[in-house]
Each structure stands twice: as C-alpha cells, then as structure tokens.
mmCIF file of C-alpha atoms in Angstrom:
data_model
loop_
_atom_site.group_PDB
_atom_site.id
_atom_site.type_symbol
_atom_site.label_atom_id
_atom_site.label_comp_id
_atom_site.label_asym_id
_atom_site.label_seq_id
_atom_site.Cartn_x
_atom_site.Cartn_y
_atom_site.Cartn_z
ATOM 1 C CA UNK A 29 49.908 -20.193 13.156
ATOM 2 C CA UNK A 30 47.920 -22.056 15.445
ATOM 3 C CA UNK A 31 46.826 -25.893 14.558
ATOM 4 C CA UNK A 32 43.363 -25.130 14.835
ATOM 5 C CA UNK A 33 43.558 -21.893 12.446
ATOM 6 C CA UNK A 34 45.510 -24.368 10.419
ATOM 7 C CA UNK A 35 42.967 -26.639 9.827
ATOM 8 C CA UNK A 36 40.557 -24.521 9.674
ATOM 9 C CA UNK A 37 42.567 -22.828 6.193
ATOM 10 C CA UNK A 38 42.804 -26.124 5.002
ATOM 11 C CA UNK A 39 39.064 -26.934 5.242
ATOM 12 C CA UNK A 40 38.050 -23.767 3.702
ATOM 13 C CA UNK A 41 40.665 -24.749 0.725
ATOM 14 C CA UNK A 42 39.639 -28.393 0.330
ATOM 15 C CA UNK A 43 35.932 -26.832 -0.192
ATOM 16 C CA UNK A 44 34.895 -26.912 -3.857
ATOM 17 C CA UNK A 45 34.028 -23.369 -6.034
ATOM 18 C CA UNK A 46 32.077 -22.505 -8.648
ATOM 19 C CA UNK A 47 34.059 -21.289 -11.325
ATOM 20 C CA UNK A 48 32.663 -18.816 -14.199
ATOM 21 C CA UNK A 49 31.681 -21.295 -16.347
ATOM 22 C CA UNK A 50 29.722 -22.864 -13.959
ATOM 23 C CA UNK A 51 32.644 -26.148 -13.637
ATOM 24 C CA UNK A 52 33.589 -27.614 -10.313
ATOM 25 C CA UNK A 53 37.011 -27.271 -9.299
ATOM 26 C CA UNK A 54 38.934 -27.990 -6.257
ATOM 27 C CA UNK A 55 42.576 -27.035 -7.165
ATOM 28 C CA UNK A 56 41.501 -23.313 -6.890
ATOM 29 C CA UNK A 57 38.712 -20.861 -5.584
ATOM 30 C CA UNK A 58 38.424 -17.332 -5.971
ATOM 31 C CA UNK A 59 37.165 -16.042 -3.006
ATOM 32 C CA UNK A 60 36.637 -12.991 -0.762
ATOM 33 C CA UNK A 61 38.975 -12.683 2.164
ATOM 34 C CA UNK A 62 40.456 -9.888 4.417
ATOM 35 C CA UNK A 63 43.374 -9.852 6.324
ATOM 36 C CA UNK A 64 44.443 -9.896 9.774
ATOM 37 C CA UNK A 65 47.298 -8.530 11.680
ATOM 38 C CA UNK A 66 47.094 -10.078 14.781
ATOM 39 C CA UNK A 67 46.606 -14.287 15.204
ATOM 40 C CA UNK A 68 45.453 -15.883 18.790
ATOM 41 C CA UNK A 69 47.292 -18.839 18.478
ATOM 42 C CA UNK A 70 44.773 -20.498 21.104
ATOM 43 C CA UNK A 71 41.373 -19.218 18.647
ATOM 44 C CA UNK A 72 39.444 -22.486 18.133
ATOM 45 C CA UNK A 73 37.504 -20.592 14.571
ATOM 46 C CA UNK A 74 38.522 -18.945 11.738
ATOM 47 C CA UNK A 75 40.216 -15.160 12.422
ATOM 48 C CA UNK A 76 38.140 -12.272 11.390
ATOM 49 C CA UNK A 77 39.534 -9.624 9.207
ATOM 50 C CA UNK A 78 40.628 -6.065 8.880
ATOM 51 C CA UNK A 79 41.083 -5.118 4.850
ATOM 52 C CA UNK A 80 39.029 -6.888 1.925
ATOM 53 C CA UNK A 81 40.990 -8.310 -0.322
ATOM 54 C CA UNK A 82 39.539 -10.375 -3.934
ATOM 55 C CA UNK A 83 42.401 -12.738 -4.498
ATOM 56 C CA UNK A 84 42.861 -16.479 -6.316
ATOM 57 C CA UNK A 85 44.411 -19.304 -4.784
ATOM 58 C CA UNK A 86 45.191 -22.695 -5.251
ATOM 59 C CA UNK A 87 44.845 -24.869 -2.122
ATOM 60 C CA UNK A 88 48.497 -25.393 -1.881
ATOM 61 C CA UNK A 89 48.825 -21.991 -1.448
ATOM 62 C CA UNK A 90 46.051 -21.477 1.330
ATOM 63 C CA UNK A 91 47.954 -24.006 3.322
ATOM 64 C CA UNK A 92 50.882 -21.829 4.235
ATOM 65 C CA UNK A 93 49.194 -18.480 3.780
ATOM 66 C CA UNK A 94 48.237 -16.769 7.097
ATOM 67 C CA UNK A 95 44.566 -15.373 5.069
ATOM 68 C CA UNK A 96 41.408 -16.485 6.196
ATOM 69 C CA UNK A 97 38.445 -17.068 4.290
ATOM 70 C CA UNK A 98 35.008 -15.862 5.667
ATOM 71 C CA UNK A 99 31.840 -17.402 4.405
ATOM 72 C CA UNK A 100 29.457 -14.746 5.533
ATOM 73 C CA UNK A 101 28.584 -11.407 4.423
ATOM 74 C CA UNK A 102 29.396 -8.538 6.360
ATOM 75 C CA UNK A 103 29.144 -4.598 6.393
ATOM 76 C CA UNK A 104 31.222 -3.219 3.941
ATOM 77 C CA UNK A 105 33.771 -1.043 5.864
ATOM 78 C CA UNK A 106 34.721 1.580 3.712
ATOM 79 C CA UNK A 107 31.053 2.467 3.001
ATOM 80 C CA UNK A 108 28.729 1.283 5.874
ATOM 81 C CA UNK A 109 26.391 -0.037 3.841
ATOM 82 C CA UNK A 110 25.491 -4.430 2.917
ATOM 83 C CA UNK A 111 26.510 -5.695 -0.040
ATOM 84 C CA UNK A 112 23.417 -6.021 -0.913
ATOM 85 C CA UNK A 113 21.125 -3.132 0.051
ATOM 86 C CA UNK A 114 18.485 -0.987 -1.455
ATOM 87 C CA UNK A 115 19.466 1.936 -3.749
ATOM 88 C CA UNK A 116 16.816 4.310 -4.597
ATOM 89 C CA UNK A 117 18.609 7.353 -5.418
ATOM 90 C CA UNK A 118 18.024 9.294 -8.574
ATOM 91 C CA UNK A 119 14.575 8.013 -8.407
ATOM 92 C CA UNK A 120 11.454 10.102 -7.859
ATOM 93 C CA UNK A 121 8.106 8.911 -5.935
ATOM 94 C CA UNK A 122 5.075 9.789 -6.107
ATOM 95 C CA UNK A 123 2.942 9.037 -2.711
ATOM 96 C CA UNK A 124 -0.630 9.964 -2.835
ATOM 97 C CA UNK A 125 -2.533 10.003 0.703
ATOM 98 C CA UNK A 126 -0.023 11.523 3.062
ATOM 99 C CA UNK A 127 -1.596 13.571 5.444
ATOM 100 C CA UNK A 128 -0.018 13.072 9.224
ATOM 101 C CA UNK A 129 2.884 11.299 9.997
ATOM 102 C CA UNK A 130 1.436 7.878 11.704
ATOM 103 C CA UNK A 131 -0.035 6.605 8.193
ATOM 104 C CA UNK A 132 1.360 4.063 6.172
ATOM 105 C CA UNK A 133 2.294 6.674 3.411
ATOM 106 C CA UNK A 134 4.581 8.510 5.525
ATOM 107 C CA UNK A 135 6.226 5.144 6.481
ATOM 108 C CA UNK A 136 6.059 4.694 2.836
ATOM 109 C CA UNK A 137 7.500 7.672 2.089
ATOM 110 C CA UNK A 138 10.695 7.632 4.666
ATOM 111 C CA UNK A 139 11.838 4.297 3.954
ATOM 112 C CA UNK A 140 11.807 5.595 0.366
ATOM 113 C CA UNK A 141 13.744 8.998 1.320
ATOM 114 C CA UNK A 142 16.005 6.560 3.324
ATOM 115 C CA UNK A 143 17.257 4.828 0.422
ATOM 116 C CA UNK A 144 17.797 7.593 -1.662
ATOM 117 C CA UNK A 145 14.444 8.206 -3.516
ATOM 118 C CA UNK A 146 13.105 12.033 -3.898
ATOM 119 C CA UNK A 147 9.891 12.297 -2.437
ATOM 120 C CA UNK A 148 6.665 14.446 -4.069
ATOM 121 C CA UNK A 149 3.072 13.773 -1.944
ATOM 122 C CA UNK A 150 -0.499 14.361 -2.533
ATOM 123 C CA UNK A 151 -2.180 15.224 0.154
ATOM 124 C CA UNK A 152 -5.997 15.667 0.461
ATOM 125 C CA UNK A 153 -7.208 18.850 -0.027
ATOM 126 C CA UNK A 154 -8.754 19.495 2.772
ATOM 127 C CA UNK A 155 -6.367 18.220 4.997
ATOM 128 C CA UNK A 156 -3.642 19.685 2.897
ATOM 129 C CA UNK A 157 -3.327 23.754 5.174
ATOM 130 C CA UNK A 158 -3.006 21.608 8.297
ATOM 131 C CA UNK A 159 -0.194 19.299 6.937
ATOM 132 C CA UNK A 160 1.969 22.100 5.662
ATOM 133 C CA UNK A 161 1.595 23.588 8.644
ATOM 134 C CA UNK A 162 2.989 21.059 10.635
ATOM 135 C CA UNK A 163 5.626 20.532 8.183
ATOM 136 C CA UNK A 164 6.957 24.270 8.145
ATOM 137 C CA UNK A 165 6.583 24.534 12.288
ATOM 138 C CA UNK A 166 8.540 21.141 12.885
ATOM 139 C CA UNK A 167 5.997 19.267 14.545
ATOM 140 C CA UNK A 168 6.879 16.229 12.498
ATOM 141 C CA UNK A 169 10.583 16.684 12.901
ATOM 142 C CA UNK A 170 11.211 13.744 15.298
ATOM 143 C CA UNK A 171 9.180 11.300 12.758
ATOM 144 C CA UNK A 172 11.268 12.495 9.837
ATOM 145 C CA UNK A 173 14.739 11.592 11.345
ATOM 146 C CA UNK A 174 16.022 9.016 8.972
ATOM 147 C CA UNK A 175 18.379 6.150 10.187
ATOM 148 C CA UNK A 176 21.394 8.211 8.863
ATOM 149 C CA UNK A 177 20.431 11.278 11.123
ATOM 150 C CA UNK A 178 18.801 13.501 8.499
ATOM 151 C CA UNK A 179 15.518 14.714 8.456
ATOM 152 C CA UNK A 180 13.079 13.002 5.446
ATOM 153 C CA UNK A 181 13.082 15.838 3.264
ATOM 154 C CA UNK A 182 9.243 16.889 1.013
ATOM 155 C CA UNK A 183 10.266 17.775 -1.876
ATOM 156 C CA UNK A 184 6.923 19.439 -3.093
ATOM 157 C CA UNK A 185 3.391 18.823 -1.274
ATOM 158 C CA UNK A 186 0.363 18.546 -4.296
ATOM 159 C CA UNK A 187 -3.352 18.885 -3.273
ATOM 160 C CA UNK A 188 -5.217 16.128 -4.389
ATOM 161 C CA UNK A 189 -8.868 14.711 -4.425
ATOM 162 C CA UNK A 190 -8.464 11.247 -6.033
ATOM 163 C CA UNK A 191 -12.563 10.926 -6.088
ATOM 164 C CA UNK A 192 -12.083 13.267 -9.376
ATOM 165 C CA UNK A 193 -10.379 12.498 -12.039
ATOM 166 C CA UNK A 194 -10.523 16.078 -13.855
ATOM 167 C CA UNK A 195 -12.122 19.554 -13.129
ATOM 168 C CA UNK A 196 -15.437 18.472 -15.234
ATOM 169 C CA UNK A 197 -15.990 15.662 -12.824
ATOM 170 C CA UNK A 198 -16.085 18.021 -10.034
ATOM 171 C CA UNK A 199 -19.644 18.872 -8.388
ATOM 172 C CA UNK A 200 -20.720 22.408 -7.777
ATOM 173 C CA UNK A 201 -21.149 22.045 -3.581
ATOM 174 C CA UNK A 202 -17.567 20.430 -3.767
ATOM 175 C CA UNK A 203 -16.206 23.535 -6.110
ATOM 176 C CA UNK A 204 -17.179 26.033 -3.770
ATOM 177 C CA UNK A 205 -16.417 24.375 -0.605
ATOM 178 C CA UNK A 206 -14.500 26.373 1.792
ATOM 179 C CA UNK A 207 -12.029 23.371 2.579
ATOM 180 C CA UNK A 208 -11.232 23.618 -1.395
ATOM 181 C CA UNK A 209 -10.959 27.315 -1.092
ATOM 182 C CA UNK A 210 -7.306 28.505 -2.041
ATOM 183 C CA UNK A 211 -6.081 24.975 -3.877
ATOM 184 C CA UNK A 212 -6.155 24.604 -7.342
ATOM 185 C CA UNK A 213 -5.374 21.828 -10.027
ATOM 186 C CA UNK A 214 -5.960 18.787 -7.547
ATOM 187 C CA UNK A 215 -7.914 16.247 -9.323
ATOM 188 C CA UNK A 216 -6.216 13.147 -10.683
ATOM 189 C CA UNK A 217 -5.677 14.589 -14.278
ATOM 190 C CA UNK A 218 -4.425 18.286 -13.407
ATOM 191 C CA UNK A 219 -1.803 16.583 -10.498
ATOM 192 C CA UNK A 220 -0.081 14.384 -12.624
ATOM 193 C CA UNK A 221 -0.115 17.760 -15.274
ATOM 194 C CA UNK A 222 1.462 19.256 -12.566
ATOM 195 C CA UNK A 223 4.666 16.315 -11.498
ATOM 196 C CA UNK A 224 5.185 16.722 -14.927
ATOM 197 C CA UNK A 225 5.529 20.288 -15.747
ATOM 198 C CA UNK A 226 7.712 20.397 -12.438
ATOM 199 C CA UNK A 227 10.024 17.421 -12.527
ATOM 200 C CA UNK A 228 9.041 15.667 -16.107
ATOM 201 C CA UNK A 229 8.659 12.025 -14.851
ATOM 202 C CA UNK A 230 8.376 9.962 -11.937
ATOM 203 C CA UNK A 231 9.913 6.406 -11.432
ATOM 204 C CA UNK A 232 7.834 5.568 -8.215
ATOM 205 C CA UNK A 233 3.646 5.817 -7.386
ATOM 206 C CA UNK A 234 2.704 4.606 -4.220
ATOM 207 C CA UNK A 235 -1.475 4.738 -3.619
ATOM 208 C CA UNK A 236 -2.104 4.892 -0.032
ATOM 209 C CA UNK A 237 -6.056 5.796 0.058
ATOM 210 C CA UNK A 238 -9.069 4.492 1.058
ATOM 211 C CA UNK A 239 -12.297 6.110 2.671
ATOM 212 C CA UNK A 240 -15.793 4.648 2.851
ATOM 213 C CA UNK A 241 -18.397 6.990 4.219
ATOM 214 C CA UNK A 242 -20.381 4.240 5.598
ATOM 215 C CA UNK A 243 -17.579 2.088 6.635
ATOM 216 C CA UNK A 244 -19.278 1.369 10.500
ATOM 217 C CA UNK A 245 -22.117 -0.125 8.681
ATOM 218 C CA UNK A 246 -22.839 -3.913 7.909
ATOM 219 C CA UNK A 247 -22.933 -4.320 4.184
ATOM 220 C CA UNK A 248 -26.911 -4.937 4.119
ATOM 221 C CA UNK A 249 -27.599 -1.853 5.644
ATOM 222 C CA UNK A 250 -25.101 -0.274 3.386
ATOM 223 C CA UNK A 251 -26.600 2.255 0.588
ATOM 224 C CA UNK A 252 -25.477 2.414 -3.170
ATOM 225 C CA UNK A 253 -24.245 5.764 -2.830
ATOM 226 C CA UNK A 254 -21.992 4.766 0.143
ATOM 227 C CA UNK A 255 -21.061 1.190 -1.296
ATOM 228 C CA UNK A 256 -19.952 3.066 -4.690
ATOM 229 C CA UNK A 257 -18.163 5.710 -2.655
ATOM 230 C CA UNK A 258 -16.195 3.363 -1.143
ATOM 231 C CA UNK A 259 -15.252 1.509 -4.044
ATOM 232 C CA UNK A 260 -14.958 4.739 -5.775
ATOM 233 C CA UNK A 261 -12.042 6.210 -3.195
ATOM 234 C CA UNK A 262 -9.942 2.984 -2.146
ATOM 235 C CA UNK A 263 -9.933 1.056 -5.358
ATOM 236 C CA UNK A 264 -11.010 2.563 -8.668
ATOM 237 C CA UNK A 265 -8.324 5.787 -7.300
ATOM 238 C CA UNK A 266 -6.108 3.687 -7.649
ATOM 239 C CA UNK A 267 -7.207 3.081 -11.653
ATOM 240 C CA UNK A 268 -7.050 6.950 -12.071
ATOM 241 C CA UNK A 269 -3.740 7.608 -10.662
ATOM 242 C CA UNK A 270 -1.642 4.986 -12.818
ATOM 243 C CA UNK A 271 -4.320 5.879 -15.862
ATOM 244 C CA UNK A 272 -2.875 9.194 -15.999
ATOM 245 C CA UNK A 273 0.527 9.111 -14.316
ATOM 246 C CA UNK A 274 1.689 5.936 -16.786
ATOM 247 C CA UNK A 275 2.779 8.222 -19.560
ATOM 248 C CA UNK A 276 5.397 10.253 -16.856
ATOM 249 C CA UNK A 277 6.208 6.916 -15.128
ATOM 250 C CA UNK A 278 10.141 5.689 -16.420
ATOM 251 C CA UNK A 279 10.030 2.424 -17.980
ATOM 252 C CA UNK A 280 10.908 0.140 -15.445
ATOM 253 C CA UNK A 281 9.183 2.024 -12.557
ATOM 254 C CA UNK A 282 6.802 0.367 -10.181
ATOM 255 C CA UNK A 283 3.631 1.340 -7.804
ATOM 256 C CA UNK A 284 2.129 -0.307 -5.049
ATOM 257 C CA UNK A 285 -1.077 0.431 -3.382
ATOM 258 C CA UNK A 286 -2.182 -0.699 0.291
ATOM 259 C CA UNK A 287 -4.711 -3.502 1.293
ATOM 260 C CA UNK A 288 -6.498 -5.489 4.051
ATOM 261 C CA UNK A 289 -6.803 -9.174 4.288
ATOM 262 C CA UNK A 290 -10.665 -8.403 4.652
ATOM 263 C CA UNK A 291 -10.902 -8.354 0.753
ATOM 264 C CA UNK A 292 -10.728 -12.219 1.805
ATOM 265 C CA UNK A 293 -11.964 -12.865 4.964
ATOM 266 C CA UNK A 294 -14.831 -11.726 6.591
ATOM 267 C CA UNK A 295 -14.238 -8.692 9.280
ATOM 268 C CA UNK A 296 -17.602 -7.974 10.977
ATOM 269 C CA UNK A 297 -17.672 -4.217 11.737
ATOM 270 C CA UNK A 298 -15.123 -3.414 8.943
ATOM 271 C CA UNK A 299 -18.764 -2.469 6.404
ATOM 272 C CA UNK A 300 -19.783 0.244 4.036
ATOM 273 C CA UNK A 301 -18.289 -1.780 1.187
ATOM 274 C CA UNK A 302 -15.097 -1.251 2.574
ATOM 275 C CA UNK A 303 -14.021 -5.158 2.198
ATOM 276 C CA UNK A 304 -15.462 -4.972 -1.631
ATOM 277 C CA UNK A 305 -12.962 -2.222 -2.263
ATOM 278 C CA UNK A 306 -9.830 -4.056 -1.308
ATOM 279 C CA UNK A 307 -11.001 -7.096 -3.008
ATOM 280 C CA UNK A 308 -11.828 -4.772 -6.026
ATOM 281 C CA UNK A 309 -7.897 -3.039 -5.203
ATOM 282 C CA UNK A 310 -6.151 -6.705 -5.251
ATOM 283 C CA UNK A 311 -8.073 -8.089 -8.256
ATOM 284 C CA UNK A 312 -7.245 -4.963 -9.991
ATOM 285 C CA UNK A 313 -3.310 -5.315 -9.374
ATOM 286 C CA UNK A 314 -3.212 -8.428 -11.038
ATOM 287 C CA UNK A 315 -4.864 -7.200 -14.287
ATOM 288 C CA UNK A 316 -3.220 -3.464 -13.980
ATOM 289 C CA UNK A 317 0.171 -5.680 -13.743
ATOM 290 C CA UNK A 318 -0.634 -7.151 -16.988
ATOM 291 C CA UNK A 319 -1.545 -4.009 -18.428
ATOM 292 C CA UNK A 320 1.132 -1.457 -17.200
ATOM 293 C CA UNK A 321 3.693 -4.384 -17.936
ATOM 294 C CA UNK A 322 3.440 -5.169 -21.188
ATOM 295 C CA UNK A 323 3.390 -1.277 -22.038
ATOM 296 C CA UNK A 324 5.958 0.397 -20.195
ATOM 297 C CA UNK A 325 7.721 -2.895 -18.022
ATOM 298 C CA UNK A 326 5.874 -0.794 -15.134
ATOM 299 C CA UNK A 327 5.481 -3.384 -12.151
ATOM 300 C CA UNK A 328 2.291 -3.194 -10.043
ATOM 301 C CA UNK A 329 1.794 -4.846 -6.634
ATOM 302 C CA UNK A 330 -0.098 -4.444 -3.540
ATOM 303 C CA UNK A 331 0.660 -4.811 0.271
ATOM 304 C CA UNK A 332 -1.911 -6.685 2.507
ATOM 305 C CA UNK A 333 -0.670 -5.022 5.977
ATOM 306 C CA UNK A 334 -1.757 -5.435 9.214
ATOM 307 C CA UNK A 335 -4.213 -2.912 11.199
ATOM 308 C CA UNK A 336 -2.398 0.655 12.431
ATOM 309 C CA UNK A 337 -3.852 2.903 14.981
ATOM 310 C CA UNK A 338 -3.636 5.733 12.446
ATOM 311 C CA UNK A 339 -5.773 8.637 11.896
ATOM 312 C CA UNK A 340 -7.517 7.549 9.328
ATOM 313 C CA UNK A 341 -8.006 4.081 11.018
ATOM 314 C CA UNK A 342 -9.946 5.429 13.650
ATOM 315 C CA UNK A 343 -12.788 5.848 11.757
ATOM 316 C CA UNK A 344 -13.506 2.048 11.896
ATOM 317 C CA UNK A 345 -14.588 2.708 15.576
ATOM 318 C CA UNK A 346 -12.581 -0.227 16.647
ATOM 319 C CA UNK A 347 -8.968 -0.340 15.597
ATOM 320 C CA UNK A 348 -7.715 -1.002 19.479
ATOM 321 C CA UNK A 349 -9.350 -4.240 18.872
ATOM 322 C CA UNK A 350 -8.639 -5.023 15.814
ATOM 323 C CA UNK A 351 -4.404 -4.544 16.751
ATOM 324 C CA UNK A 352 -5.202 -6.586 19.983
ATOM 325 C CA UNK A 353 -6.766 -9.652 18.384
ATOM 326 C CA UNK A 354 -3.658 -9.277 15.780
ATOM 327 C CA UNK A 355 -0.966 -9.743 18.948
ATOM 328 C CA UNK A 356 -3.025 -12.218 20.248
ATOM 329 C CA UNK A 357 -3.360 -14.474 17.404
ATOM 330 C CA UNK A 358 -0.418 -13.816 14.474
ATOM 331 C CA UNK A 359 2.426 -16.039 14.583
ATOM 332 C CA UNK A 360 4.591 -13.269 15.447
ATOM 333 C CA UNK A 361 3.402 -11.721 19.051
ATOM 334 C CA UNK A 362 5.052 -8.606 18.551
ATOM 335 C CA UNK A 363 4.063 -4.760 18.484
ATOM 336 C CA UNK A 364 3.368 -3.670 14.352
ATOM 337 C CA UNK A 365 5.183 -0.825 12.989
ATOM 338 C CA UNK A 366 4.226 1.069 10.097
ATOM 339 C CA UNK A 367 8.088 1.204 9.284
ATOM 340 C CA UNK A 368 7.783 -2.409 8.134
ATOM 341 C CA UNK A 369 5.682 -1.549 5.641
ATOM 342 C CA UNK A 370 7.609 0.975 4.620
ATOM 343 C CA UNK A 371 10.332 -1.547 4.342
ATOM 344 C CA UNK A 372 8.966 -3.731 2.624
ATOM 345 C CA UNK A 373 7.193 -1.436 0.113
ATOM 346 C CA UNK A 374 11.008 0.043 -0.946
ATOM 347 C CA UNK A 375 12.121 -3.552 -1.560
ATOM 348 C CA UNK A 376 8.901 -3.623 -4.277
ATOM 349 C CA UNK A 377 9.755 -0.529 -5.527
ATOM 350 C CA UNK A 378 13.985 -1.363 -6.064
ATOM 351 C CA UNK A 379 15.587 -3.272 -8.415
ATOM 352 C CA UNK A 380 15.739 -6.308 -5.777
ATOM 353 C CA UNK A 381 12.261 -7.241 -6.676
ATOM 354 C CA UNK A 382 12.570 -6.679 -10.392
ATOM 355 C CA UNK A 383 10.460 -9.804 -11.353
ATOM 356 C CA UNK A 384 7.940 -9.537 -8.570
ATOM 357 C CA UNK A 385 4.489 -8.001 -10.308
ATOM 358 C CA UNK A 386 0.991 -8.564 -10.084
ATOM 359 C CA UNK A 387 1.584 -9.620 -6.157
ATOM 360 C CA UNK A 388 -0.185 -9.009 -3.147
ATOM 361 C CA UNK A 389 2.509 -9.224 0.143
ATOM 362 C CA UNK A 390 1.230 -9.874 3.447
ATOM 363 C CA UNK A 391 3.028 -7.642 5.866
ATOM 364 C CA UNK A 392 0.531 -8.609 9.017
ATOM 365 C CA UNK A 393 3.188 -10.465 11.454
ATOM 366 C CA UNK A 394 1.504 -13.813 9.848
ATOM 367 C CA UNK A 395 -2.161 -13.315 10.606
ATOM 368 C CA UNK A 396 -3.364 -14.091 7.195
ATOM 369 C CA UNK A 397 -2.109 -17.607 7.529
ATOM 370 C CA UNK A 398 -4.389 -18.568 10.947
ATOM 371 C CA UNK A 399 -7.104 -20.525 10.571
ATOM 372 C CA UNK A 400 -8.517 -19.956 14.157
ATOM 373 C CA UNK A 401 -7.928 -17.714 17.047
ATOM 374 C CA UNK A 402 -6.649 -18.568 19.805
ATOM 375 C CA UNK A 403 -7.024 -16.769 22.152
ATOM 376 C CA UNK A 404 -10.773 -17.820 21.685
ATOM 377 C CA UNK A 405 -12.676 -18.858 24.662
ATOM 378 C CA UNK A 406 -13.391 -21.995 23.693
ATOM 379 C CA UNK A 407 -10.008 -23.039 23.648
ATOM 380 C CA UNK A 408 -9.509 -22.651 27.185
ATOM 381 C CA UNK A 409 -11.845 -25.034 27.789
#
C-alpha cells in the first residue's frame, strides 16, 4: 500500500462517528465502504471501489486493512438508482388539465410516470377528441419517452369541465353544445364518481387549470362576468376537485396546483382577473392544507413556476416576452423547462417532502426574488 493511501486510511479512521445512541466514539465507526482490487501505489486520494460492503471497524484495524472509506454518495450499482431517490410506484395520480404535451400537466404527469406513479388525466372536453387522437396516432410519442426508454403510459383519459361541479350546474347552451356532444359524466362530481368506480382511490391530484376569458384586459376594464370566470376556472376548480376527490384520496396523499408570481406582483397585460385568481389559488392552499390535513393527513401545496410558451399560454398575447424578460433578469440565465416543474412537483407529491404542506415553491430560475430588472434601460446609463 502506498504512503499516501496509507494516510489517507488512517485519517478516515481517526475521524469520529455517530454511534446509535447518538455517543461520540473514536475507537470504532461503522461505515460504508467497497472494495478494490487493484491499488496505484503512486494515487495521491483515497481508491474508489468495486463491491459495497457495510462492515465495523476499529481504527486499529483500518490501519492495516487495504478498504477504503468513501464519504460521498454514489449510484447504487446493482440497481442504478441514488440512495435516495423518488419512489412513486403503487401510487395513482390524478392530473386534471392535460390537453397537449407542452403544458405543465404533461410535465407533471411524466415525471410522475417516471417514478413509478400510474397516471389517470382529465382533459377538457372539448379539447378531449383531439388529444386522444394524438395519443392513439403517436404524435406525442417522442414527448412520452421517459428517462428509462419507455414511453409515459395514460392509463385512462376522463373528460372534464372543472367550471361545473355536477350535471345541475350545467347551462342549457353548454348541454347541447356540439364540442360536448358524445362525452358524458365530466363535471367535477360525476369524474371523481368515475376514478372511483374504476380504480377505487387515488393517492395523487395534481390541478393544472386556469382560463380567464378576459385575461388581455386591464383589471378596470374587466367585467364581473369575466373577473368571476376567471376566478371561477383557475382557483375555486381547484376547491371542487379536492371537495369531491378527498373521500377517494389515501390518507397520506398529496395535491398540488400551479401558480404565477403575479398573485403578488403586479404584471401589466396579465388582466381579466387573472392575477386575483392565483392570489385567490395560493391563499386557498394554505387554508385547504389546514383543512385536508387535519382530516385525512392529505398535504396541499402549490408551485409558483415560471412563464412556458404553452398552448394555453398563448392566450396572454405576450408570452415571448414575458420568457425573455425572465432570461434576462432571474438569477439563473438559463432556458426554462417544463420538466423542472415536473420535477419538482414529484418531490411534493413523494414521501421526501412528507412535512412540506400549505407551501407555495417558486420554480421560476429565481425571478421572484429580484427587486429590479436589469436589463432596464436606465441601468445602462
């Protein structure tokens, strides 16, 4: 054995463990170690390592022992998978507002699938012939590959209006509107009827709506009827879907919906009551958190993420603008992928987070924290 590996050993050994019962030792250490069967003698750091091994030692014994000690984490390498990584499987989510595959819900939905999760969508109704479409023909097949190779598999597709809440809520001109034509049981009440009459329970609801009809207007030109509508489809939804799916949601489940740091901060351009919402959609985590905790132990939180060139987004009028002032002025100048929300929402959603409730995570490359933006004119002065 080389004198440097030497010494290295016999650092590693002098350092002190913490025992089970929480004492301080030196004289011994239980620690995680693999060995190696070939030694550099001129190697100036510690040797990696081949098999894992869980062994004791004293220090005496590390001195003449040709083991090294490793104080990082690695890939396990029987498995391919961290030590400590997010296991969803056996679980069942429930993501409403999945329509394309550039949203947030279907980044939502494929970290999910990634981690093991089964993976039921509501889909609005209108919208809902076109999606299954593209699902059956394989236009979203290159967006459903999963790091592992596999393709993010649907489990079941539900139409879905979130606006109603059950079948008497439902106006006559929306009734017998051709885009309804052909779907049935899609209002809040009959959906979660249906999850449960086809799978029993759910461990997983993910809200990821939001529409306001008058969104491109400035909030004092913006009517009742579109203010309420607005409120009506991105935040009370939200109320309705854990209202009724609660009682098919396992205890210990959890549900996130999506918001925009505009609930706090004003966004000229982003109107219709559209900011009033979100603020309504985070104010409402907090006290659904409460609520849905002390119940069932169901946790509730919300992700503030940063602005997508989605569909949906579009509708703003000017998105583009919106993601270039966001590279130009979050801490982090980088490109924003939907997949790190997805991320981040199936760390919520896992046993990793199991205390974190009635939170609202910023997933915006650090724009929420600026104060000023600078790539203002004025600063190039």
């Amino acid at each position: 054995m080389s004198t440097s590996t030497a010494a290295c050993l016999q650092m590693l050994a002098r350092r002190p463990s913490t025992s089970s019962s929480g004492m301080m030792t030196s004289s011994s250490a239980t620690v995680d170690i693999k060995v190696t069967t070939q030694v550099k003698p001129s190697s100036s750091s510690c040797i990696s390592f081949i098999k894992p091994v869980r062994q004791s030692f004293t220090s005496a014994q590390l001195k003449a022992s040709n083991v090294v000690i490793r104080a990082m984490s690695e890939k396990n390498e029987i498995n391919g998978v961290s030590g400590l990584n997010i296991d969803l499987r056996g679980k069942r989510a429930f993501i409403a507002g999945v329509a394309d595959d550039n949203g947030y819900g279907w980044a939502i939905a494929k970290a999910l699938a990634a981690a093991g999760a089964d993976i039921l969508v509501g889909t609005w109704v209108p919208a809902l012939n076109i999606f299954e479409t593209s699902l059956r023909r394989g236009k979203f097949d290159g967006s459903r590959r999963l790091p592992n190779g596999s393709l993010m598999e649907i489990v079941k597709v539900y139409p879905l209006d979130a606006v109603f809440d059950s079948p008497e809520d439902v106006p006559e001109d929306i009734r017998t509107n051709k885009r309804y034509a052909g779907s049935s049981n899609w209002t809040v009440k009959e959906v979660a009827e249906s999850v449960k009459n086809d799978f029993g329970s759910i461990d997983i609801l993910v809200h990821s709506l939001a529409n306001g009809p008058e969104v491109t207007k400035p909030l004092l030109e913006t009517s009742r009827k579109g203010y309420l509508a607005a409120l009506s489809a991105s935040s009370y939804s939200y109320i309705s879907l854990l209202q009724h799916f609660l009682p098919i949601i396992n205890p210990g489940g959890a549900t996130i919906s999506l918001t925009y740091i505009a609930s706090e901060r004003t966004f000229p351009g982003y109107g219709g009551g559209m900011s009033s919402a979100k603020a309504a959609l985070e104010s409402d985590t907090k006290v659904l958190a409460f609520e849905a905790g002390r119940k069932k132990q169901i946790r509730v939180n919300a992700i503030s993420a940063g602005p997508l060139g989605s569909r949906a987004a579009k509708a703003i009028g000017f998105i583009e603008k919106m993601i270039e002032y966001s590279y130009n002025n979050a801490p982090l100048q980088k490109e924003f992928l939907a997949d790190e929300v997805g991320n981040t929402a199936a760390f919520l959603v896992s046993p990793l987070a199991s205390a974190v409730t009635g939170s609202v995570v910023y997933v915006d490359n650090g724009l929420n924290t600026m104060g000023l933006a600078i790539d203002s004119p004025s600063l190039s002065v």
